[in-house]
Amino acid sequence: MSTTMFEVSYKGDFINGRFVPVQKGDGEFKDISPSDLNDLVMTVPFKHDHIDEACVAAKKAYPAWATLSLAERKNYLMRLKELFDSHAEQMAQVISRDTGKPSWEALTEAKLLSGKIDVTLNHSLNLVAEERITNALPQVDGVIRHRSRGVMAVVGPFNFPAHLPNGHIIPALIAGNTVVFKPSEQTPAVGQLMAEIFEKAQFPPGVFNLVQGDGAAGGRLVAHEHVDGILFTGSYEVGLKIKQETLTHYWKILALEMGGKNATIVWEDADMDKAIYESLVGAYMTAGQRCSCTSRIILHPKLAEEFTERFYQAAKKLTIGHWKENTFMGTLINAAAVEKYIRFQEIANRENCESLMRGKALDLKHKGYYVTPSIHLVKKFDPNSVYQKSEIFGPNVAIYQTDNFDEAMTIVNSTGYGLVMALFSKDKALYEEALFKARVGLLNWNRTTNGASSRLPFGGMGKSGNDRPSAHYAIQYCTVPVASLEDPTPFDPTKILPGMNLDLK
Ligand code: NAD
Ligand code: SIN
């Protein structure tokens, strides 16, 4: 990893193929690195009118982009792929500065950007390939085609500020849609670098646009009349708001990728070393700030004592530090996230859970939003407990015990969320039972809850999503299936329906 510090300076919103700096904006926010509160990455002014301008540009660019051949659109994406690759180190550094993620982890994210282009072109496009159906009706052939939708609003989260929006942007563009992207206000520098890369790739003006802003800007974007689809990744609360605010916008498709409260079951026959390692990665990677993190571990009593002790000892030794130090864990995103994390330590205690390891704010050499991992032992399962059912989005794990697999599955399904579950057991029948009973979009066997594959769909049930899974399946909500019956034969008067008289000559 390079030690060069790449310069970041504010350039403006990217509208209709050029950067437009905000003059006389509606406000500004400071992009301060959570790893070092003295590191001001940039100051970002924002202007709500820019959202309207970006939507107009995207709508204007749409017909020409949509009518390019697939091969022509692929050429643009292949150029983008090369640029994603050549900017991976720079992108990783900006991700680290904006999010506090350690360098190694940010580089993994940066490298996923070009990988998404490969997966989309080589695999996901096959899901929407033209299909001809012989005799779709007697003697009439059918064709299934997928056309683009129009202008897609991509609203991004802070935790994967490049990879997750990119997971919507690439399929949207290849399918022939145009895009207006609003990155999280926590990670505007990452958003800007994405736009700089698009500028270098020389897409036609208006095909990709970026507008910076906060939640209000996101609200204005998703409500815009030119927007045909909303591809959102973020919290359940904001996803619900978007759904409510666009209830009468009948023409918009909503793909809502939302939160999680994911559970791992470790059964009596599990590979203990593997279950401990994978659960540590699941619970604490990205400082617990992944929708796919492991928040709950349900242990069979036969291994509970050993698992808990070894998990605790290993959690104590996880390294935490500035992104440049390449530790296991970086920071939480901001002061509000630290406050929420600390508040949940108290809520857990108040609700009768024992702190095996209490999470604290950590004072390090660099002043930032560092916290220690935490573990709570749940004495009694309670589906109404605020601690047991809320997404904390920090490095906390709740440990349960039961020897009854049915009860374990009840715990898994008890939070309203339904994103990921993991099962550690050698027993395939138990895995099959879980597949039948779990209300989740992803169920991993002997593998942790996080670290999703772009080759598979990624989406959840309940409060985690709206049945429009992303990743490999994103291409589906970026397109509309159009069915045609094609009949080249001349009119056959012997086939007219009873009771009709056409006075045929
Ligand atoms: P968030 O919901 O606070 O913000 C997400 C985005 O929504 C931001 O860009 C924000 O500005 C915007 N926004 C806020 N109010 C809005 C409104 N009224 N209308 C439109 N946009 C609005 O989420 P976050 O804190 O950035 O990210 C963390 C959350 O995202 C967690 O809940 C996590 O589980 C979830 N997440 C889900 C997935 C998934 O694929 N299911 C992936 C990553 C993160
Ligand atoms: C996320 O989308 O927040 C995480 C997905 C993953 O763990 O790979």
XYZ file of C-alpha atoms and ligand atoms in Angstrom:
557
model
C 0.000 0.000 0.000
C 1.373 3.382 -1.026
C 2.352 5.894 1.637
C 1.683 8.845 -0.711
C -1.037 11.136 0.592
C -3.394 11.914 -2.289
C -4.732 15.433 -2.324
C -8.448 15.960 -1.833
C -9.958 19.322 -2.666
C -13.571 20.309 -3.125
C -14.623 20.427 -6.774
C -18.401 20.736 -6.676
C -21.349 18.664 -7.777
C -20.969 16.752 -11.023
C -23.821 17.724 -13.312
C -24.165 17.190 -17.040
C -20.549 16.090 -17.488
C -18.753 18.803 -15.489
C -18.048 19.809 -11.911
C -20.222 22.714 -10.798
C -18.981 24.300 -7.555
C -21.746 25.509 -5.279
C -22.007 29.299 -5.143
C -24.398 30.781 -2.590
C -25.469 27.372 -1.294
C -28.160 26.338 1.169
C -25.548 25.300 3.711
C -22.295 23.410 4.116
C -20.912 20.549 6.114
C -17.427 19.606 7.171
C -15.981 16.266 6.133
C -13.751 15.486 9.120
C -11.985 12.148 9.326
C -13.368 10.038 12.205
C -9.801 8.680 12.641
C -8.337 12.078 13.378
C -10.550 15.018 14.247
C -7.750 17.359 13.146
C -7.950 15.961 9.624
C -10.443 18.138 7.740
C -10.827 16.264 4.451
C -12.881 19.026 2.844
C -15.697 21.483 3.426
C -18.731 20.743 1.306
C -21.270 23.427 0.440
C -24.568 22.127 -0.866
C -27.383 23.570 -2.889
C -30.766 21.927 -3.261
C -31.325 23.422 -6.741
C -28.433 21.270 -7.933
C -30.603 18.220 -7.349
C -33.172 19.542 -9.798
C -30.422 20.420 -12.294
C -28.909 16.936 -12.028
C -32.307 15.272 -12.512
C -32.988 17.413 -15.574
C -29.554 16.523 -17.012
C -30.117 12.819 -16.346
C -33.551 12.898 -17.964
C -32.206 14.705 -21.018
C -29.317 12.258 -21.417
C -31.529 9.190 -21.018
C -32.967 8.586 -24.522
C -29.590 8.687 -26.294
C -27.878 6.527 -23.648
C -30.728 4.003 -23.621
C -30.642 3.633 -27.410
C -26.890 2.994 -27.620
C -26.178 -0.649 -28.308
C -25.181 -2.822 -25.378
C -21.717 -3.143 -26.940
C -21.327 0.661 -26.939
C -22.372 0.973 -23.304
C -19.982 -1.882 -22.444
C -17.110 0.112 -23.971
C -17.742 2.988 -21.569
C -17.873 0.570 -18.636
C -14.641 -1.131 -19.668
C -12.950 2.290 -19.669
C -14.401 2.939 -16.220
C -13.104 -0.443 -15.040
C -9.545 0.441 -16.041
C -9.843 3.746 -14.211
C -11.265 2.077 -11.092
C -8.215 -0.221 -11.145
C -5.686 2.554 -11.676
C -7.284 4.650 -8.874
C -7.706 1.801 -6.356
C -5.006 3.032 -3.950
C -6.283 6.598 -4.068
C -9.848 5.413 -3.580
C -8.807 3.224 -0.636
C -7.092 6.165 1.039
C -10.116 8.419 0.647
C -12.402 5.643 1.962
C -10.126 5.290 4.997
C -10.061 9.023 5.684
C -13.819 9.370 5.285
C -14.858 6.274 7.245
C -11.954 5.461 9.588
C -11.602 1.972 8.050
C -8.099 0.489 8.230
C -6.123 0.654 4.956
C -6.290 -3.085 4.283
C -10.060 -3.059 4.531
C -10.510 0.088 2.466
C -8.320 -1.410 -0.272
C -10.547 -4.484 -0.347
C -13.527 -2.175 -0.881
C -11.753 -0.137 -3.575
C -10.888 -3.303 -5.498
C -14.514 -4.403 -5.535
C -15.397 -1.501 -7.845
C -13.903 -2.928 -11.019
C -14.908 -6.446 -9.937
C -18.534 -5.305 -9.992
C -18.156 -4.362 -13.649
C -16.792 -7.833 -14.472
C -19.569 -9.603 -12.592
C -22.270 -7.440 -14.168
C -20.997 -7.838 -17.723
C -20.071 -11.505 -17.482
C -22.855 -12.852 -15.290
C -25.655 -10.522 -14.187
C -26.527 -9.413 -17.711
C -27.430 -13.044 -18.450
C -30.356 -12.667 -16.040
C -31.941 -10.112 -18.367
C -30.828 -11.518 -21.701
C -33.424 -11.639 -24.466
C -35.278 -14.921 -24.436
C -37.398 -16.398 -27.241
C -40.168 -18.775 -26.258
C -41.367 -21.098 -29.010
C -45.140 -21.593 -28.915
C -45.694 -19.169 -26.035
C -49.276 -19.480 -27.308
C -50.244 -22.221 -29.805
C -48.251 -21.488 -32.989
C -47.229 -18.050 -31.729
C -43.739 -17.333 -30.470
C -42.996 -15.094 -27.524
C -40.044 -12.891 -26.656
C -38.966 -11.582 -23.261
C -36.876 -8.414 -23.406
C -35.695 -6.139 -20.613
C -35.676 -2.418 -21.180
C -34.251 0.352 -19.042
C -36.400 2.424 -16.685
C -35.095 5.992 -16.962
C -33.436 8.117 -14.266
C -32.217 6.184 -11.232
C -31.546 7.999 -7.935
C -28.796 6.212 -6.012
C -28.696 7.152 -2.320
C -25.631 5.776 -0.545
C -24.690 4.820 3.028
C -21.475 5.722 4.813
C -20.226 2.236 5.680
C -19.343 1.130 2.134
C -19.365 4.552 0.519
C -17.998 3.360 -2.836
C -18.832 -0.344 -3.191
C -22.520 -0.225 -2.295
C -23.584 2.738 -4.464
C -21.426 1.256 -7.232
C -23.418 -1.963 -6.847
C -26.478 -0.008 -8.022
C -24.768 2.426 -10.426
C -23.080 -0.170 -12.669
C -26.169 -2.318 -13.373
C -28.291 0.822 -13.787
C -25.917 2.226 -16.425
C -25.295 -0.970 -18.371
C -29.041 -1.519 -18.628
C -29.402 1.932 -20.233
C -30.543 4.086 -17.300
C -28.982 7.377 -16.297
C -27.998 8.078 -12.685
C -28.079 10.802 -10.052
C -25.955 9.722 -7.085
C -26.145 11.302 -3.635
C -23.430 9.943 -1.370
C -23.742 9.945 2.410
C -22.965 13.314 3.988
C -20.443 11.374 6.126
C -18.414 10.376 3.052
C -18.580 13.160 0.443
C -14.922 12.843 -0.584
C -15.484 9.260 -1.708
C -18.504 10.412 -3.725
C -16.474 13.160 -5.325
C -13.656 10.783 -6.270
C -16.179 8.479 -7.941
C -17.375 11.458 -9.994
C -13.778 12.377 -10.888
C -13.275 8.851 -12.197
C -16.498 9.051 -14.213
C -15.329 12.387 -15.627
C -12.097 10.713 -16.799
C -14.084 7.867 -18.355
C -15.853 10.462 -20.519
C -19.386 9.196 -20.327
C -21.824 11.340 -22.335
C -22.882 14.415 -20.296
C -25.765 13.741 -17.918
C -25.418 9.945 -17.876
C -23.805 9.996 -14.421
C -24.377 12.914 -12.036
C -23.382 13.484 -8.419
C -24.985 15.856 -5.930
C -23.721 16.284 -2.375
C -26.077 16.855 0.504
C -27.648 15.656 3.722
C -30.880 13.774 4.422
C -32.992 16.705 3.212
C -31.148 16.605 -0.116
C -31.805 12.858 -0.295
C -35.483 13.561 0.398
C -35.622 16.098 -2.406
C -33.878 13.745 -4.819
C -36.115 10.743 -4.217
C -39.232 12.911 -4.479
C -38.182 14.444 -7.812
C -40.690 13.883 -10.620
C -37.955 12.948 -13.136
C -36.756 10.053 -10.987
C -37.981 6.640 -12.139
C -36.210 4.466 -9.598
C -34.759 4.845 -6.096
C -31.847 2.580 -5.277
C -31.283 3.114 -1.588
C -28.865 1.592 0.891
C -29.179 2.732 4.488
C -31.176 2.368 7.661
C -34.666 0.937 8.008
C -35.897 4.260 9.407
C -34.806 6.240 6.333
C -35.936 3.479 3.946
C -39.389 3.607 5.495
C -39.462 7.403 5.166
C -38.594 7.108 1.465
C -41.380 4.598 0.996
C -43.873 6.872 2.744
C -42.764 9.991 0.908
C -43.078 8.358 -2.513
C -46.270 6.417 -1.861
C -48.179 8.208 -4.615
C -45.229 8.203 -7.068
C -46.633 5.159 -8.836
C -43.984 5.241 -11.583
C -40.987 4.767 -9.269
C -39.411 1.449 -8.424
C -37.891 1.287 -4.939
C -34.988 -1.005 -4.100
C -34.419 -0.597 -0.368
C -31.372 -2.306 1.148
C -31.720 -1.670 4.876
C -30.459 -2.758 8.279
C -29.814 -6.050 10.006
C -29.668 -7.709 13.423
C -27.994 -10.864 12.287
C -27.674 -14.068 14.269
C -25.211 -16.939 14.272
C -26.084 -20.327 15.760
C -23.150 -22.396 16.984
C -24.388 -25.923 17.549
C -22.846 -28.688 19.684
C -20.970 -30.377 16.812
C -19.502 -27.148 15.383
C -15.838 -26.736 14.457
C -15.039 -24.596 17.489
C -11.928 -22.800 16.163
C -13.669 -21.916 12.938
C -16.854 -20.764 14.687
C -14.867 -18.499 17.014
C -12.750 -16.992 14.240
C -15.661 -16.445 11.857
C -17.859 -14.975 14.610
C -15.134 -12.502 15.631
C -14.875 -11.377 12.008
C -18.655 -11.185 11.770
C -19.119 -9.185 14.941
C -16.190 -6.778 14.880
C -14.959 -6.185 11.340
C -15.648 -2.594 10.214
C -16.186 -1.912 13.952
C -19.560 -3.621 13.650
C -20.744 -1.148 11.012
C -21.998 -3.579 8.386
C -25.604 -4.447 7.754
C -24.321 -8.023 7.659
C -22.474 -7.970 11.004
C -23.114 -10.650 13.590
C -25.042 -9.007 16.424
C -26.269 -12.156 18.166
C -24.604 -15.510 18.808
C -26.777 -18.402 19.963
C -24.730 -21.146 21.592
C -25.487 -24.761 22.395
C -24.811 -25.133 26.155
C -22.341 -27.999 25.525
C -19.837 -25.590 24.021
C -21.062 -22.291 25.448
C -18.519 -21.909 28.232
C -15.462 -22.650 26.099
C -16.727 -20.630 23.128
C -17.591 -17.600 25.272
C -14.269 -17.574 27.126
C -12.168 -17.934 23.959
C -14.278 -15.439 22.023
C -13.915 -12.940 24.880
C -10.150 -13.433 25.164
C -9.723 -12.935 21.408
C -12.044 -9.901 21.332
C -9.911 -8.264 24.061
C -6.841 -8.630 21.851
C -8.278 -7.097 18.668
C -6.189 -4.121 17.644
C -7.860 -0.751 17.235
C -6.311 2.325 15.691
C -5.831 4.935 13.007
C -6.409 3.724 9.448
C -2.716 4.056 8.605
C -1.747 1.659 11.403
C -3.531 -1.196 9.636
C -5.186 -2.491 12.787
C -8.151 -4.879 12.764
C -10.683 -2.213 13.740
C -10.893 1.485 12.964
C -13.452 3.945 14.271
C -17.171 4.483 14.447
C -18.355 7.067 11.964
C -19.172 10.041 14.194
C -19.921 11.323 17.695
C -23.603 10.325 17.458
C -22.591 6.737 16.664
C -20.302 6.638 19.730
C -23.059 8.100 21.903
C -25.545 5.484 20.597
C -23.047 2.662 21.187
C -22.397 3.737 24.771
C -26.136 4.240 25.392
C -26.799 0.665 24.260
C -24.317 -0.647 26.838
C -26.571 0.869 29.496
C -29.783 -0.308 27.836
C -28.403 -3.874 27.758
C -27.677 -3.745 31.504
C -31.026 -2.173 32.309
C -32.700 -4.978 30.384
C -31.025 -7.607 32.497
C -28.107 -8.584 30.277
C -24.693 -9.055 31.838
C -21.719 -7.093 30.463
C -18.986 -9.639 29.886
C -17.046 -6.922 28.085
C -18.288 -3.348 28.285
C -17.798 -1.060 25.294
C -16.050 2.232 25.981
C -14.870 5.250 24.054
C -11.124 5.005 23.578
C -8.590 7.833 23.829
C -5.763 7.187 21.397
C -2.863 9.245 20.051
C -5.140 10.537 17.308
C -8.340 11.996 18.670
C -11.192 10.179 16.921
C -14.309 8.038 17.301
C -12.577 4.922 18.633
C -14.457 2.433 20.813
C -13.678 -0.961 22.317
C -15.667 -4.083 21.373
C -18.364 -5.345 23.729
C -20.127 -8.592 24.665
C -23.367 -9.011 26.594
C -24.731 -12.252 27.965
C -28.477 -12.489 27.548
C -30.026 -14.163 30.575
C -33.521 -14.356 29.146
C -34.624 -14.096 25.537
C -37.137 -11.251 25.211
C -38.410 -10.282 21.740
C -39.599 -6.937 23.156
C -36.219 -5.962 24.628
C -34.918 -2.803 22.963
C -31.346 -4.120 23.251
C -32.180 -7.519 21.798
C -34.088 -6.208 18.777
C -32.330 -2.944 17.787
C -29.578 -2.533 15.220
C -26.739 -0.886 17.174
C -24.276 -0.589 14.278
C -21.245 -0.868 16.505
C -18.953 -3.669 17.737
C -21.412 -5.315 20.123
C -22.528 -8.901 20.319
C -25.266 -10.503 22.434
C -24.689 -14.118 23.482
C -27.631 -16.465 24.072
C -27.783 -20.128 25.118
C -30.287 -22.822 24.254
C -30.187 -26.559 23.577
C -33.431 -26.373 21.615
C -32.946 -25.692 17.893
C -36.542 -24.547 17.521
C -35.996 -21.924 20.200
C -32.733 -20.875 18.520
C -34.691 -20.289 15.310
C -37.329 -18.308 17.227
C -34.536 -16.066 18.519
C -33.115 -15.699 14.991
C -36.517 -14.573 13.667
C -37.460 -12.303 16.571
C -36.201 -8.834 15.651
C -38.234 -7.789 12.611
C -35.004 -7.634 10.564
C -34.197 -10.550 8.270
C -30.886 -10.106 6.510
C -28.285 -12.789 7.311
C -28.052 -15.865 9.490
C -25.092 -18.212 9.953
C -25.112 -21.770 11.249
C -22.031 -23.599 12.490
C -22.722 -27.341 12.584
C -21.623 -30.417 10.673
C -25.225 -31.570 10.446
C -26.659 -30.865 6.996
C -30.169 -31.727 8.182
C -29.950 -28.868 10.694
C -28.853 -26.515 7.899
C -31.822 -27.648 5.823
C -34.149 -27.078 8.770
C -32.728 -23.560 9.166
C -33.211 -22.916 5.425
C -36.863 -23.773 5.895
C -37.417 -21.791 9.107
C -35.216 -18.682 8.901
C -36.805 -15.475 7.617
C -33.604 -14.152 6.039
C -32.275 -13.315 2.591
C -28.871 -14.932 3.228
C -28.156 -18.089 5.199
C -24.526 -19.147 5.493
C -23.362 -22.598 6.562
C -20.084 -22.723 8.537
C -19.258 -19.245 7.329
C -19.801 -15.912 9.056
C -22.633 -13.464 8.359
C -20.561 -10.760 6.620
C -18.445 -10.691 3.451
C -21.087 -11.033 0.763
C -20.460 -12.265 -2.790
C -21.274 -10.101 -5.849
C -22.135 -13.346 -7.679
C -25.138 -13.899 -5.404
C -28.237 -11.825 -4.625
C -27.948 -9.666 -1.499
C -31.111 -8.540 0.239
C -33.220 -9.211 3.264
C -36.720 -9.808 4.504
C -38.806 -7.795 6.968
C -37.172 -4.511 7.997
C -34.017 -5.409 6.028
C -35.387 -4.927 2.527
C -38.327 -4.795 0.158
C -37.780 -7.987 -1.807
C -35.562 -6.353 -4.392
C -32.210 -7.938 -3.614
C -29.112 -6.197 -4.863
C -25.626 -7.496 -5.896
C -26.045 -10.110 -8.685
C -29.816 -9.392 -8.897
C -29.576 -5.565 -9.057
C -29.842 -5.727 -12.844
C -33.407 -6.972 -12.416
C -34.756 -3.863 -10.686
C -32.784 -1.679 -13.109
C -34.876 -3.077 -15.971
C -38.516 -3.648 -16.904
C -39.440 -6.949 -18.547
C -41.387 -6.451 -21.772
C -43.246 -9.458 -23.161
C -44.116 -9.698 -26.872
C -46.126 -12.183 -28.887
C -44.724 -12.268 -32.420
C -46.907 -13.685 -35.183
C -45.613 -13.286 -38.748
C -48.360 -15.502 -40.312
C -51.123 -14.044 -42.533
C -54.702 -13.867 -41.332
C -56.390 -17.283 -41.235
C -60.201 -16.956 -41.658
C -60.733 -20.554 -40.514
C -59.629 -19.626 -37.043
C -62.040 -16.834 -36.143
C -63.925 -17.258 -32.869
C -67.544 -18.424 -32.796
C -70.169 -15.681 -33.052
C -68.055 -13.292 -35.136
C -68.784 -12.237 -38.725
C -66.136 -10.188 -40.481
C -67.792 -10.145 -43.963
C -64.605 -11.542 -45.411
C -64.126 -11.177 -49.213
P -28.851 6.335 6.760
O -30.173 5.682 6.541
O -28.698 7.225 7.918
O -28.431 7.206 5.466
C -28.337 6.613 4.194
C -28.501 7.681 3.131
O -29.840 8.177 3.170
C -27.595 8.902 3.309
O -27.095 9.268 2.056
C -28.545 9.955 3.844
O -28.158 11.272 3.551
C -29.812 9.600 3.110
N -31.049 10.104 3.705
C -31.304 10.459 4.983
N -32.580 10.873 5.117
C -33.149 10.756 3.887
C -34.469 10.992 3.376
N -35.454 11.450 4.154
N -34.712 10.748 2.074
C -33.737 10.267 1.267
N -32.470 10.038 1.691
C -32.184 10.267 2.983
O -27.793 5.130 6.797
P -26.233 5.176 7.124
O -26.078 5.555 8.552
O -25.490 5.906 6.085
O -25.843 3.638 6.932
C -26.027 2.678 7.920
C -27.293 1.892 7.706
O -27.303 1.318 6.402
C -27.417 0.711 8.649
O -28.757 0.602 9.067
C -27.025 -0.467 7.787
O -27.523 -1.701 8.236
C -27.599 -0.072 6.476
N -26.945 -0.772 5.366
C -27.669 -1.692 4.665
C -27.060 -2.409 3.654
C -27.811 -3.440 2.856
O -27.340 -3.799 1.785
N -28.926 -3.965 3.337
C -25.728 -2.192 3.356
C -25.030 -1.221 4.079
C -25.648 -0.522 5.085
C -22.836 -4.431 3.924
O -23.443 -4.349 2.834
O -22.961 -3.592 4.871
C -21.907 -5.552 4.117
C -21.902 -6.551 3.061
C -20.750 -7.462 3.353
O -20.538 -7.810 4.499
O -20.015 -7.802 2.406
